[in-house]
mmCIF file of C-alpha atoms in Angstrom:
data_model
loop_
_atom_site.group_PDB
_atom_site.id
_atom_site.type_symbol
_atom_site.label_atom_id
_atom_site.label_comp_id
_atom_site.label_asym_id
_atom_site.label_seq_id
_atom_site.Cartn_x
_atom_site.Cartn_y
_atom_site.Cartn_z
ATOM 1 C CA MET A 1459 28.728 -68.610 34.795
ATOM 2 C CA LYS A 1460 31.273 -70.446 32.676
ATOM 3 C CA ASN A 1461 32.093 -69.049 29.247
ATOM 4 C CA GLN A 1462 34.478 -71.476 27.603
ATOM 5 C CA THR A 1463 36.605 -71.582 24.483
ATOM 6 C CA ILE A 1464 38.159 -74.980 23.850
ATOM 7 C CA LEU A 1465 40.527 -75.860 20.987
ATOM 8 C CA ILE A 1466 40.610 -79.489 19.942
ATOM 9 C CA PHE A 1467 42.388 -80.832 16.872
ATOM 10 C CA LEU A 1468 40.798 -82.561 13.899
ATOM 11 C CA PHE A 1469 40.547 -86.272 14.576
ATOM 12 C CA CYS A 1470 38.489 -87.735 11.755
ATOM 13 C CA SER A 1471 38.885 -87.213 8.047
ATOM 14 C CA GLY A 1472 35.714 -86.493 6.120
ATOM 15 C CA CYS A 1473 32.945 -87.338 8.582
ATOM 16 C CA VAL A 1474 33.114 -85.691 12.020
ATOM 17 C CA SER A 1475 35.473 -82.982 13.242
ATOM 18 C CA LEU A 1476 36.124 -81.485 16.633
ATOM 19 C CA VAL A 1477 36.500 -77.744 16.231
ATOM 20 C CA ALA A 1478 36.821 -74.716 18.482
ATOM 21 C CA GLN A 1479 33.475 -73.692 19.957
ATOM 22 C CA SER A 1480 33.400 -70.437 21.924
ATOM 23 C CA GLY A 1481 30.595 -68.676 23.725
ATOM 24 C CA TRP A 1482 28.876 -71.587 25.457
ATOM 25 C CA THR A 1483 27.562 -70.382 28.813
ATOM 26 C CA ASN A 1484 26.726 -72.615 31.750
ATOM 27 C CA TYR A 1485 23.992 -71.756 34.280
ATOM 28 C CA ASN A 1486 23.803 -73.796 37.465
ATOM 29 C CA SER A 1487 23.285 -73.466 41.214
ATOM 30 C CA SER A 1488 26.372 -71.275 41.548
ATOM 31 C CA ASN A 1489 24.971 -68.450 39.410
ATOM 32 C CA GLY A 1490 21.212 -68.406 39.870
ATOM 33 C CA MET A 1491 19.581 -71.789 39.325
ATOM 34 C CA PHE A 1492 18.006 -73.698 42.207
ATOM 35 C CA SER A 1493 19.524 -77.018 41.145
ATOM 36 C CA ASN A 1494 22.181 -78.402 38.778
ATOM 37 C CA SER A 1495 19.861 -81.167 37.567
ATOM 38 C CA ALA A 1496 18.269 -79.781 34.384
ATOM 39 C CA MET A 1497 15.854 -82.308 32.879
ATOM 40 C CA VAL A 1498 13.834 -80.435 30.257
ATOM 41 C CA VAL A 1499 14.088 -76.969 28.666
ATOM 42 C CA GLU A 1500 11.628 -74.847 26.648
ATOM 43 C CA ALA A 1501 11.466 -71.239 25.351
ATOM 44 C CA ASP A 1502 8.141 -69.377 25.229
ATOM 45 C CA LYS A 1503 6.946 -66.694 22.771
ATOM 46 C CA PHE A 1504 8.577 -63.972 24.876
ATOM 47 C CA ASN A 1505 11.903 -65.866 24.702
ATOM 48 C CA ILE A 1506 11.738 -66.644 28.406
ATOM 49 C CA ILE A 1507 13.525 -69.915 29.176
ATOM 50 C CA TRP A 1508 11.785 -72.522 31.338
ATOM 51 C CA VAL A 1509 13.620 -75.485 32.872
ATOM 52 C CA GLY A 1510 12.216 -78.495 34.709
ATOM 53 C CA ILE A 1511 14.769 -79.470 37.357
ATOM 54 C CA GLY A 1512 15.472 -82.516 39.551
ATOM 55 C CA SER A 1513 15.683 -86.057 38.229
ATOM 56 C CA GLY A 1514 12.662 -88.348 37.895
ATOM 57 C CA SER A 1515 10.210 -88.540 40.780
ATOM 58 C CA ASN A 1516 12.595 -86.464 42.944
ATOM 59 C CA GLY A 1517 11.921 -83.297 41.007
ATOM 60 C CA ASP A 1518 12.749 -79.835 42.310
ATOM 61 C CA GLY A 1519 10.191 -77.840 40.320
ATOM 62 C CA LEU A 1520 10.401 -75.218 37.606
ATOM 63 C CA GLU A 1521 12.951 -72.513 36.764
ATOM 64 C CA LYS A 1522 12.254 -69.312 34.827
ATOM 65 C CA PHE A 1523 15.032 -67.321 33.167
ATOM 66 C CA ASP A 1524 14.140 -63.945 31.660
ATOM 67 C CA GLY A 1525 17.639 -63.251 30.360
ATOM 68 C CA THR A 1526 18.632 -61.494 33.558
ATOM 69 C CA ALA A 1527 17.341 -63.382 36.595
ATOM 70 C CA TRP A 1528 16.245 -66.872 37.575
ATOM 71 C CA THR A 1529 12.953 -67.465 39.435
ATOM 72 C CA HIS A 1530 12.131 -70.749 41.143
ATOM 73 C CA PHE A 1531 8.646 -72.326 41.328
ATOM 74 C CA ASP A 1532 7.695 -75.436 43.286
ATOM 75 C CA THR A 1533 4.737 -76.926 45.148
ATOM 76 C CA VAL A 1534 5.451 -74.751 48.202
ATOM 77 C CA ASN A 1535 5.669 -71.291 46.654
ATOM 78 C CA SER A 1536 3.325 -71.615 43.656
ATOM 79 C CA GLY A 1537 0.381 -73.502 42.171
ATOM 80 C CA LEU A 1538 2.645 -76.169 40.656
ATOM 81 C CA PRO A 1539 0.967 -79.479 41.614
ATOM 82 C CA GLN A 1540 4.104 -81.663 41.315
ATOM 83 C CA ASN A 1541 7.837 -80.981 41.220
ATOM 84 C CA ASP A 1542 8.801 -83.865 38.921
ATOM 85 C CA ILE A 1543 8.304 -82.234 35.519
ATOM 86 C CA ARG A 1544 8.588 -84.582 32.539
ATOM 87 C CA CYS A 1545 7.630 -82.359 29.627
ATOM 88 C CA LEU A 1546 7.354 -78.602 28.962
ATOM 89 C CA ARG A 1547 5.708 -77.024 25.935
ATOM 90 C CA ALA A 1548 4.915 -73.354 25.227
ATOM 91 C CA ASP A 1549 1.933 -72.414 23.079
ATOM 92 C CA THR A 1550 1.650 -69.405 20.779
ATOM 93 C CA SER A 1551 -0.264 -67.413 23.410
ATOM 94 C CA GLY A 1552 2.588 -67.506 25.905
ATOM 95 C CA ASN A 1553 1.149 -70.246 28.131
ATOM 96 C CA LEU A 1554 3.337 -73.070 29.416
ATOM 97 C CA TRP A 1555 2.008 -76.650 29.474
ATOM 98 C CA MET A 1556 3.618 -79.395 31.528
ATOM 99 C CA SER A 1557 3.319 -83.067 32.470
ATOM 100 C CA TYR A 1558 5.026 -85.135 35.167
ATOM 101 C CA PHE A 1559 6.993 -88.301 35.896
ATOM 102 C CA GLY A 1560 4.602 -89.289 38.697
ATOM 103 C CA GLY A 1561 3.001 -92.147 36.776
ATOM 104 C CA LEU A 1562 -0.458 -93.632 36.573
ATOM 105 C CA GLY A 1563 -1.218 -93.209 40.266
ATOM 106 C CA THR A 1564 -1.019 -89.428 40.301
ATOM 107 C CA LEU A 1565 -3.885 -86.997 39.732
ATOM 108 C CA ASN A 1566 -1.918 -84.197 38.062
ATOM 109 C CA GLY A 1567 -1.954 -85.029 34.377
ATOM 110 C CA LEU A 1568 -1.634 -81.668 32.641
ATOM 111 C CA THR A 1569 -0.919 -78.184 33.974
ATOM 112 C CA LYS A 1570 -1.363 -74.834 32.223
ATOM 113 C CA PHE A 1571 0.658 -71.896 33.547
ATOM 114 C CA ASP A 1572 0.324 -68.372 32.155
ATOM 115 C CA GLY A 1573 3.868 -67.534 33.244
ATOM 116 C CA ASN A 1574 2.733 -65.204 36.011
ATOM 117 C CA THR A 1575 0.175 -66.325 38.603
ATOM 118 C CA SER A 1576 -2.468 -68.543 36.980
ATOM 119 C CA TRP A 1577 -2.112 -72.326 37.336
ATOM 120 C CA ILE A 1578 -4.794 -74.699 35.980
ATOM 121 C CA VAL A 1579 -4.594 -78.472 36.495
ATOM 122 C CA TYR A 1580 -6.480 -80.883 34.216
ATOM 123 C CA ASP A 1581 -7.000 -84.405 35.532
ATOM 124 C CA THR A 1582 -9.475 -87.242 35.062
ATOM 125 C CA ASN A 1583 -11.662 -85.891 37.848
ATOM 126 C CA ASN A 1584 -12.250 -82.418 36.416
ATOM 127 C CA SER A 1585 -11.862 -82.997 32.659
ATOM 128 C CA ALA A 1586 -12.010 -85.591 29.882
ATOM 129 C CA ILE A 1587 -8.238 -85.951 29.736
ATOM 130 C CA PRO A 1588 -7.642 -89.678 29.013
ATOM 131 C CA ARG A 1589 -4.672 -90.328 31.302
ATOM 132 C CA HIS A 1590 -2.580 -88.696 33.997
ATOM 133 C CA PHE A 1591 0.691 -90.046 32.631
ATOM 134 C CA ILE A 1592 1.657 -88.033 29.545
ATOM 135 C CA TYR A 1593 4.725 -88.880 27.452
ATOM 136 C CA ASP A 1594 4.806 -85.781 25.283
ATOM 137 C CA ILE A 1595 2.996 -82.498 24.574
ATOM 138 C CA GLN A 1596 2.866 -80.686 21.230
ATOM 139 C CA VAL A 1597 1.069 -77.605 19.861
ATOM 140 C CA ASP A 1598 -0.489 -77.538 16.382
ATOM 141 C CA ASP A 1599 -0.849 -74.570 14.015
ATOM 142 C CA GLN A 1600 -4.242 -73.718 15.552
ATOM 143 C CA ASN A 1601 -2.690 -73.507 19.018
ATOM 144 C CA HIS A 1602 -4.444 -76.714 20.085
ATOM 145 C CA ILE A 1603 -2.642 -78.851 22.655
ATOM 146 C CA TRP A 1604 -1.926 -82.495 21.745
ATOM 147 C CA LEU A 1605 -0.989 -85.176 24.289
ATOM 148 C CA SER A 1606 0.528 -88.617 23.881
ATOM 149 C CA CYS A 1607 -0.521 -91.068 26.599
ATOM 150 C CA ILE A 1608 0.118 -94.774 27.059
ATOM 151 C CA ASP A 1609 -2.949 -95.873 25.053
ATOM 152 C CA SER A 1610 -4.394 -92.693 23.575
ATOM 153 C CA MET A 1611 -3.770 -89.351 21.968
ATOM 154 C CA SER A 1612 -5.762 -86.298 22.940
ATOM 155 C CA ARG A 1613 -6.400 -82.856 21.449
ATOM 156 C CA PHE A 1614 -7.384 -79.961 23.709
ATOM 157 C CA ASP A 1615 -8.872 -76.885 22.043
ATOM 158 C CA GLY A 1616 -9.000 -74.832 25.236
ATOM 159 C CA VAL A 1617 -12.498 -76.016 26.116
ATOM 160 C CA SER A 1618 -12.743 -79.773 25.609
ATOM 161 C CA PHE A 1619 -10.567 -82.825 25.058
ATOM 162 C CA THR A 1620 -11.001 -85.025 21.972
ATOM 163 C CA ASN A 1621 -9.489 -88.452 22.591
ATOM 164 C CA TYR A 1622 -8.231 -90.998 20.059
ATOM 165 C CA PRO A 1623 -7.322 -94.627 20.878
ATOM 166 C CA ALA A 1624 -3.611 -95.243 20.330
ATOM 167 C CA PRO A 1625 -1.474 -98.412 20.243
ATOM 168 C CA ALA A 1626 1.323 -96.821 22.319
ATOM 169 C CA GLY A 1627 2.713 -93.572 23.660
ATOM 170 C CA GLY A 1628 5.917 -91.686 22.994
ATOM 171 C CA ARG A 1629 7.517 -88.583 21.533
ATOM 172 C CA PHE A 1630 5.750 -87.176 18.481
ATOM 173 C CA VAL A 1631 5.646 -84.364 15.915
ATOM 174 C CA ILE A 1632 2.679 -82.837 14.107
ATOM 175 C CA GLN A 1633 3.229 -82.410 10.378
ATOM 176 C CA ASP A 1634 -0.296 -81.181 9.553
ATOM 177 C CA SER A 1635 -3.937 -81.961 10.355
ATOM 178 C CA ALA A 1636 -3.727 -85.398 8.691
ATOM 179 C CA ASN A 1637 -0.205 -86.462 9.651
ATOM 180 C CA ILE A 1638 1.146 -87.091 13.134
ATOM 181 C CA TRP A 1639 4.345 -89.117 13.604
ATOM 182 C CA LEU A 1640 4.964 -90.901 16.898
ATOM 183 C CA GLY A 1641 8.108 -92.703 17.984
ATOM 184 C CA ALA A 1642 7.249 -95.444 20.477
ATOM 185 C CA HIS A 1643 10.108 -97.159 22.299
ATOM 186 C CA GLY A 1644 9.917 -100.906 21.691
ATOM 187 C CA TYR A 1645 7.462 -100.576 18.776
ATOM 188 C CA GLY A 1646 8.892 -98.357 16.053
ATOM 189 C CA LEU A 1647 7.506 -95.384 14.144
ATOM 190 C CA PHE A 1648 3.747 -94.804 13.972
ATOM 191 C CA HIS A 1649 1.863 -92.628 11.510
ATOM 192 C CA PHE A 1650 -1.534 -91.368 12.683
ATOM 193 C CA ASN A 1651 -4.220 -89.635 10.653
ATOM 194 C CA PRO A 1652 -6.685 -87.964 13.061
ATOM 195 C CA LEU A 1653 -9.163 -87.426 10.211
ATOM 196 C CA THR A 1654 -9.548 -91.177 9.610
ATOM 197 C CA GLY A 1655 -8.359 -92.527 12.968
ATOM 198 C CA ILE A 1656 -5.975 -94.920 11.170
ATOM 199 C CA TRP A 1657 -2.618 -95.850 12.724
ATOM 200 C CA THR A 1658 0.213 -97.294 10.591
ATOM 201 C CA LEU A 1659 3.315 -98.893 12.144
ATOM 202 C CA TYR A 1660 6.776 -98.969 10.588
ATOM 203 C CA ASP A 1661 8.858 -101.580 12.395
ATOM 204 C CA GLN A 1662 11.699 -103.993 11.677
ATOM 205 C CA ASN A 1663 9.266 -106.541 10.258
ATOM 206 C CA ASN A 1664 7.837 -104.366 7.479
ATOM 207 C CA SER A 1665 10.470 -101.665 6.868
ATOM 208 C CA ASN A 1666 14.187 -100.923 7.004
ATOM 209 C CA ILE A 1667 13.945 -98.909 10.224
ATOM 210 C CA PRO A 1668 17.222 -99.663 12.048
ATOM 211 C CA SER A 1669 15.783 -100.139 15.544
ATOM 212 C CA SER A 1670 12.538 -100.182 17.509
ATOM 213 C CA ALA A 1671 13.994 -98.187 20.417
ATOM 214 C CA LEU A 1672 12.934 -94.675 19.417
ATOM 215 C CA THR A 1673 13.798 -91.995 21.958
ATOM 216 C CA SER A 1674 13.379 -88.751 20.001
ATOM 217 C CA ILE A 1675 11.825 -87.360 16.841
ATOM 218 C CA ASP A 1676 11.703 -84.069 14.940
ATOM 219 C CA MET A 1677 10.952 -82.847 11.421
ATOM 220 C CA ASP A 1678 12.949 -80.412 9.310
ATOM 221 C CA SER A 1679 11.481 -77.715 7.066
ATOM 222 C CA ASN A 1680 11.592 -80.090 4.070
ATOM 223 C CA GLY A 1681 9.264 -82.563 5.760
ATOM 224 C CA LYS A 1682 12.002 -85.103 6.470
ATOM 225 C CA LEU A 1683 11.812 -86.911 9.795
ATOM 226 C CA TRP A 1684 14.868 -87.263 12.019
ATOM 227 C CA LEU A 1685 14.767 -90.169 14.468
ATOM 228 C CA GLY A 1686 16.976 -90.881 17.474
ATOM 229 C CA PHE A 1687 17.350 -94.371 18.955
ATOM 230 C CA GLY A 1688 18.469 -95.648 22.331
ATOM 231 C CA TRP A 1689 19.226 -99.215 23.285
ATOM 232 C CA PRO A 1690 16.701 -101.843 22.119
ATOM 233 C CA PHE A 1691 15.246 -104.280 24.612
ATOM 234 C CA ASN A 1692 17.328 -107.135 23.160
ATOM 235 C CA ALA A 1693 20.546 -105.110 23.005
ATOM 236 C CA GLY A 1694 23.569 -107.257 22.241
ATOM 237 C CA ALA A 1695 21.816 -109.660 19.882
ATOM 238 C CA PRO A 1696 23.552 -110.104 16.498
ATOM 239 C CA GLY A 1697 22.549 -107.475 13.973
ATOM 240 C CA ILE A 1698 20.807 -105.203 16.485
ATOM 241 C CA THR A 1699 21.699 -101.525 16.286
ATOM 242 C CA TYR A 1700 22.875 -99.869 19.466
ATOM 243 C CA GLY A 1701 21.100 -96.555 19.226
ATOM 244 C CA GLY A 1702 22.022 -94.111 16.503
ATOM 245 C CA LEU A 1703 20.173 -91.880 14.058
ATOM 246 C CA SER A 1704 18.002 -92.250 10.998
ATOM 247 C CA THR A 1705 16.060 -90.063 8.615
ATOM 248 C CA PHE A 1706 12.734 -91.022 7.017
ATOM 249 C CA ASN A 1707 11.393 -89.475 3.812
ATOM 250 C CA GLY A 1708 8.000 -91.192 3.936
ATOM 251 C CA SER A 1709 9.148 -94.433 2.336
ATOM 252 C CA THR A 1710 12.790 -95.137 3.193
ATOM 253 C CA PHE A 1711 14.814 -95.011 6.399
ATOM 254 C CA SER A 1712 18.432 -93.901 6.025
ATOM 255 C CA THR A 1713 20.754 -94.746 8.914
ATOM 256 C CA ILE A 1714 23.291 -92.116 9.993
ATOM 257 C CA TRP A 1715 26.250 -92.773 12.284
ATOM 258 C CA PRO A 1716 28.364 -89.694 13.089
ATOM 259 C CA PHE A 1717 29.372 -90.977 16.516
ATOM 260 C CA GLN A 1718 32.764 -92.089 17.786
ATOM 261 C CA ASN A 1719 31.565 -95.296 19.465
ATOM 262 C CA THR A 1720 29.515 -98.202 18.120
ATOM 263 C CA TYR A 1721 27.200 -98.260 21.145
ATOM 264 C CA THR A 1722 26.168 -94.582 21.311
ATOM 265 C CA GLY A 1723 22.493 -93.926 21.985
ATOM 266 C CA VAL A 1724 20.583 -90.710 21.319
ATOM 267 C CA TYR A 1725 18.904 -89.017 24.267
ATOM 268 C CA SER A 1726 17.343 -86.093 22.416
ATOM 269 C CA LEU A 1727 17.413 -84.211 19.129
ATOM 270 C CA LYS A 1728 16.092 -80.848 17.965
ATOM 271 C CA ILE A 1729 16.092 -79.032 14.626
ATOM 272 C CA ASP A 1730 16.493 -75.252 14.661
ATOM 273 C CA THR A 1731 14.982 -72.718 12.265
ATOM 274 C CA SER A 1732 18.075 -72.904 10.031
ATOM 275 C CA ASN A 1733 17.592 -76.684 9.651
ATOM 276 C CA ASN A 1734 20.634 -77.456 11.795
ATOM 277 C CA VAL A 1735 20.175 -80.757 13.634
ATOM 278 C CA TRP A 1736 21.294 -80.819 17.276
ATOM 279 C CA VAL A 1737 21.764 -84.261 18.830
ATOM 280 C CA SER A 1738 22.398 -85.193 22.461
ATOM 281 C CA ALA A 1739 24.399 -88.438 22.457
ATOM 282 C CA SER A 1740 25.034 -90.697 25.439
ATOM 283 C CA GLY A 1741 28.609 -90.382 26.625
ATOM 284 C CA GLU A 1742 29.587 -88.045 23.783
ATOM 285 C CA GLY A 1743 27.766 -84.778 24.479
ATOM 286 C CA LEU A 1744 26.220 -82.520 21.840
ATOM 287 C CA TYR A 1745 26.499 -82.862 18.060
ATOM 288 C CA LYS A 1746 25.503 -80.407 15.326
ATOM 289 C CA TYR A 1747 24.716 -81.216 11.684
ATOM 290 C CA ASP A 1748 24.559 -78.194 9.353
ATOM 291 C CA GLY A 1749 23.391 -80.100 6.279
ATOM 292 C CA THR A 1750 26.927 -81.001 5.233
ATOM 293 C CA ASN A 1751 29.162 -81.608 8.235
ATOM 294 C CA TRP A 1752 28.807 -83.135 11.677
ATOM 295 C CA THR A 1753 30.534 -81.255 14.487
ATOM 296 C CA ILE A 1754 31.012 -82.209 18.136
ATOM 297 C CA ILE A 1755 30.347 -79.168 20.310
ATOM 298 C CA ALA A 1756 33.391 -78.822 22.524
ATOM 299 C CA GLY A 1757 31.883 -76.284 24.923
ATOM 300 C CA VAL A 1758 29.539 -78.672 26.747
ATOM 301 C CA PRO A 1759 30.251 -81.758 28.907
ATOM 302 C CA PRO A 1760 31.203 -84.616 26.535
ATOM 303 C CA THR A 1761 30.119 -87.272 29.022
ATOM 304 C CA GLY A 1762 26.979 -85.521 30.233
ATOM 305 C CA VAL A 1763 23.397 -86.734 30.145
ATOM 306 C CA SER A 1764 20.896 -84.485 28.375
ATOM 307 C CA TYR A 1765 17.319 -85.564 27.752
ATOM 308 C CA SER A 1766 16.336 -82.192 26.294
ATOM 309 C CA VAL A 1767 17.725 -79.825 23.705
ATOM 310 C CA GLY A 1768 15.754 -76.604 23.217
ATOM 311 C CA ILE A 1769 15.788 -73.819 20.631
ATOM 312 C CA ASP A 1770 14.782 -70.318 21.666
ATOM 313 C CA ARG A 1771 13.035 -67.633 19.583
ATOM 314 C CA GLN A 1772 16.385 -66.216 18.447
ATOM 315 C CA ASN A 1773 17.501 -69.664 17.264
ATOM 316 C CA TYR A 1774 19.959 -70.171 20.116
ATOM 317 C CA VAL A 1775 20.476 -73.631 21.620
ATOM 318 C CA TRP A 1776 19.754 -74.600 25.235
ATOM 319 C CA TYR A 1777 21.205 -77.909 26.408
ATOM 320 C CA ALA A 1778 19.683 -79.225 29.662
ATOM 321 C CA GLU A 1779 22.230 -81.456 31.386
ATOM 322 C CA VAL A 1780 21.357 -83.678 34.348
ATOM 323 C CA TYR A 1781 24.483 -82.959 36.413
ATOM 324 C CA SER A 1782 25.754 -79.512 35.419
ATOM 325 C CA GLY A 1783 22.711 -77.332 34.727
ATOM 326 C CA VAL A 1784 21.919 -75.590 31.440
ATOM 327 C CA TRP A 1785 24.347 -74.779 28.625
ATOM 328 C CA THR A 1786 23.629 -72.262 25.878
ATOM 329 C CA ASN A 1787 25.326 -70.466 23.005
ATOM 330 C CA ARG A 1788 23.209 -67.378 23.767
ATOM 331 C CA LEU A 1789 25.567 -64.977 25.559
ATOM 332 C CA THR A 1790 23.991 -63.249 28.569
ATOM 333 C CA VAL A 1791 25.173 -61.403 31.655
ATOM 334 C CA ASP A 1792 25.900 -62.999 35.005
ATOM 335 C CA VAL A 1793 22.572 -63.180 36.826
ATOM 336 C CA HIS A 1794 23.698 -64.048 40.343
ATOM 337 C CA ASP A 1795 23.306 -60.595 41.893
ATOM 338 C CA GLN A 1796 20.154 -59.751 39.953
ATOM 339 C CA GLN A 1797 18.600 -63.070 40.923
ATOM 340 C CA LYS A 1798 19.100 -62.386 44.617
ATOM 341 C CA LYS A 1799 17.416 -59.004 44.234
ATOM 342 C CA ALA A 1800 14.508 -60.345 42.167
ATOM 343 C CA ASN A 1801 13.481 -63.118 44.547
ATOM 344 C CA PRO A 1802 11.740 -61.653 47.618
ATOM 345 C CA THR A 1803 11.585 -63.303 51.016
ATOM 346 C CA VAL A 1804 8.057 -63.750 52.432
ATOM 347 C CA TRP A 1805 7.163 -64.476 56.058
ATOM 348 C CA PRO A 1806 5.334 -65.739 58.054
ATOM 349 C CA ASN A 1807 3.735 -68.491 56.007
ATOM 350 C CA PRO A 1808 1.027 -69.369 57.078
ATOM 351 C CA ALA A 1809 -0.031 -65.790 57.898
ATOM 352 C CA SER A 1810 -2.787 -64.972 60.402
ATOM 353 C CA GLU A 1811 -3.055 -61.166 60.354
ATOM 354 C CA SER A 1812 -0.363 -60.103 57.875
ATOM 355 C CA PHE A 1813 2.720 -61.189 56.000
ATOM 356 C CA THR A 1814 5.852 -59.282 55.065
ATOM 357 C CA ILE A 1815 7.657 -59.172 51.729
ATOM 358 C CA GLN A 1816 11.353 -58.352 51.951
ATOM 359 C CA HIS A 1817 12.683 -56.976 48.686
ATOM 360 C CA ASN A 1818 14.734 -54.125 47.249
ATOM 361 C CA PHE A 1819 11.646 -52.086 46.273
ATOM 362 C CA THR A 1820 12.159 -49.130 43.926
ATOM 363 C CA GLY A 1821 8.713 -47.589 44.548
ATOM 364 C CA ASN A 1822 7.209 -48.644 41.205
ATOM 365 C CA GLU A 1823 6.037 -52.171 42.034
ATOM 366 C CA THR A 1824 2.621 -53.681 42.687
ATOM 367 C CA VAL A 1825 1.763 -56.657 44.886
ATOM 368 C CA VAL A 1826 -1.257 -58.705 43.775
ATOM 369 C CA LEU A 1827 -2.952 -61.496 45.728
ATOM 370 C CA LYS A 1828 -5.221 -64.013 43.960
ATOM 371 C CA ASN A 1829 -7.264 -66.928 45.241
ATOM 372 C CA SER A 1830 -7.017 -70.535 44.021
ATOM 373 C CA VAL A 1831 -9.325 -69.898 41.035
ATOM 374 C CA GLY A 1832 -7.428 -66.831 39.864
ATOM 375 C CA GLN A 1833 -9.656 -64.089 41.280
ATOM 376 C CA GLU A 1834 -7.826 -61.001 42.498
ATOM 377 C CA VAL A 1835 -8.558 -60.319 46.172
ATOM 378 C CA LEU A 1836 -5.933 -57.674 46.937
ATOM 379 C CA ARG A 1837 -3.782 -55.178 45.056
ATOM 380 C CA GLN A 1838 -1.288 -52.963 46.854
ATOM 381 C CA GLU A 1839 0.883 -50.338 45.186
ATOM 382 C CA VAL A 1840 4.430 -49.748 46.393
ATOM 383 C CA ARG A 1841 4.912 -45.977 46.605
ATOM 384 C CA ASN A 1842 8.341 -45.637 48.198
ATOM 385 C CA LYS A 1843 11.760 -47.214 48.080
ATOM 386 C CA SER A 1844 12.088 -49.678 50.946
ATOM 387 C CA ASP A 1845 13.291 -53.114 51.951
ATOM 388 C CA GLN A 1846 10.015 -54.443 53.402
ATOM 389 C CA LEU A 1847 6.304 -54.279 52.691
ATOM 390 C CA GLU A 1848 3.580 -55.531 55.063
ATOM 391 C CA ILE A 1849 0.382 -57.005 53.574
ATOM 392 C CA ASP A 1850 -2.696 -56.953 55.830
ATOM 393 C CA THR A 1851 -4.696 -60.222 55.618
ATOM 394 C CA ARG A 1852 -7.252 -59.650 58.395
ATOM 395 C CA GLU A 1853 -10.084 -59.050 55.904
ATOM 396 C CA ILE A 1854 -9.180 -62.021 53.722
ATOM 397 C CA THR A 1855 -10.982 -65.359 53.992
ATOM 398 C CA PRO A 1856 -8.683 -68.157 55.208
ATOM 399 C CA GLY A 1857 -7.330 -70.317 52.415
ATOM 400 C CA ILE A 1858 -4.516 -70.741 49.881
ATOM 401 C CA TYR A 1859 -3.553 -67.655 47.882
ATOM 402 C CA PHE A 1860 -0.953 -66.753 45.285
ATOM 403 C CA TRP A 1861 0.987 -63.495 45.498
ATOM 404 C CA SER A 1862 2.902 -61.879 42.678
ATOM 405 C CA LEU A 1863 5.235 -58.919 42.545
ATOM 406 C CA LEU A 1864 4.722 -56.863 39.383
ATOM 407 C CA ALA A 1865 6.611 -54.056 37.675
ATOM 408 C CA ASN A 1866 4.718 -52.466 34.779
ATOM 409 C CA GLU A 1867 2.324 -55.420 35.042
ATOM 410 C CA GLN A 1868 5.179 -57.852 34.325
ATOM 411 C CA SER A 1869 5.869 -60.499 36.952
ATOM 412 C CA LEU A 1870 9.144 -60.194 38.867
ATOM 413 C CA SER A 1871 8.395 -63.042 41.247
ATOM 414 C CA ALA A 1872 5.508 -65.100 42.587
ATOM 415 C CA GLY A 1873 4.660 -67.519 45.353
ATOM 416 C CA LYS A 1874 2.029 -69.201 47.482
ATOM 417 C CA ILE A 1875 0.797 -67.973 50.864
ATOM 418 C CA VAL A 1876 -1.579 -69.669 53.293
ATOM 419 C CA VAL A 1877 -3.916 -67.321 55.205
ATOM 420 C CA THR A 1878 -5.286 -68.486 58.559
ATOM 421 C CA LYS A 1879 -7.192 -66.930 61.467
#
């Protein structure tokens, strides 16, 4: 990992300052991650970090970081239906929800993962989900899952989907049961009241919003919206704002420009539990606003591309960068050696009579095998220290199964195995 301290001198009087930032750690393919291309990052209730990797439709799957080791999930070794993850959101029960870049032609709209072995896919064939292409996922204070699709919003209570017609899709935040705010690129800012079904648009025709090209949205603890803008469709026209930031107090938009260049767009923004605003800016890296001052974070790539800034349960920042992996100000140990030990090798796959798990067993692990609907079909205790364990599959019906290696009922690793005869 890289743990950098960089000293850069003050360059701007009064507005933005470059200061020393120490303790930023970089995780990438050299120290545990499967890929350097980090697209989206999320922390669950257990403070486990999840990263969707691989750009666009050429995704590489999902990464799990437990603070010590990285575990890789993809369509080959798990129940993940697609590798091109667009959005990740953790609910208050510890489940992870994800959507994909695949577009309208795919049949994998929404996936629920319990973080261990259970994968459930909701699509238009097996549920009332309105669309397969989902822009954003949010969780309300009742732990209901909300989705923004191209022409609808949907609320999932764990049993059924309730769908609402929508004028557009985009990133959104839930203020309360009567107030949802959605930023739609090319339209502006929408307010939606699910109780009445009424949508209200704030655009450049009826408000002082600086641009219609919304890319990101969040709300601070005072109820003030923070909006990030990219490049509008008619970029270059006189009077058109090239990206930037704005706040909205419910009646007035206030434009903010802490950036060095006049053409800087905002890729992502996130507000932490201390009301600090973290902004990923195109070509300029990561900014922090503490309520008084704007600071450029000097420990991350200044010219990087980050579509996701995450905040973990300890209020640390995770910056997912497309070319260099994940950057964080949460200091952790080097995971390279632990990661190699935690990820077993399994062969053969497919397996006809048995398969072997190669791992540095301590004698306190358990191997569990479940079928495609989550039913446990085999449980084998590891009683001795060894490097290999053979699993007999002769009494198991041919099909697709999911194995997991547990220690004290906590998952160390998991994967998919095909059983044949």
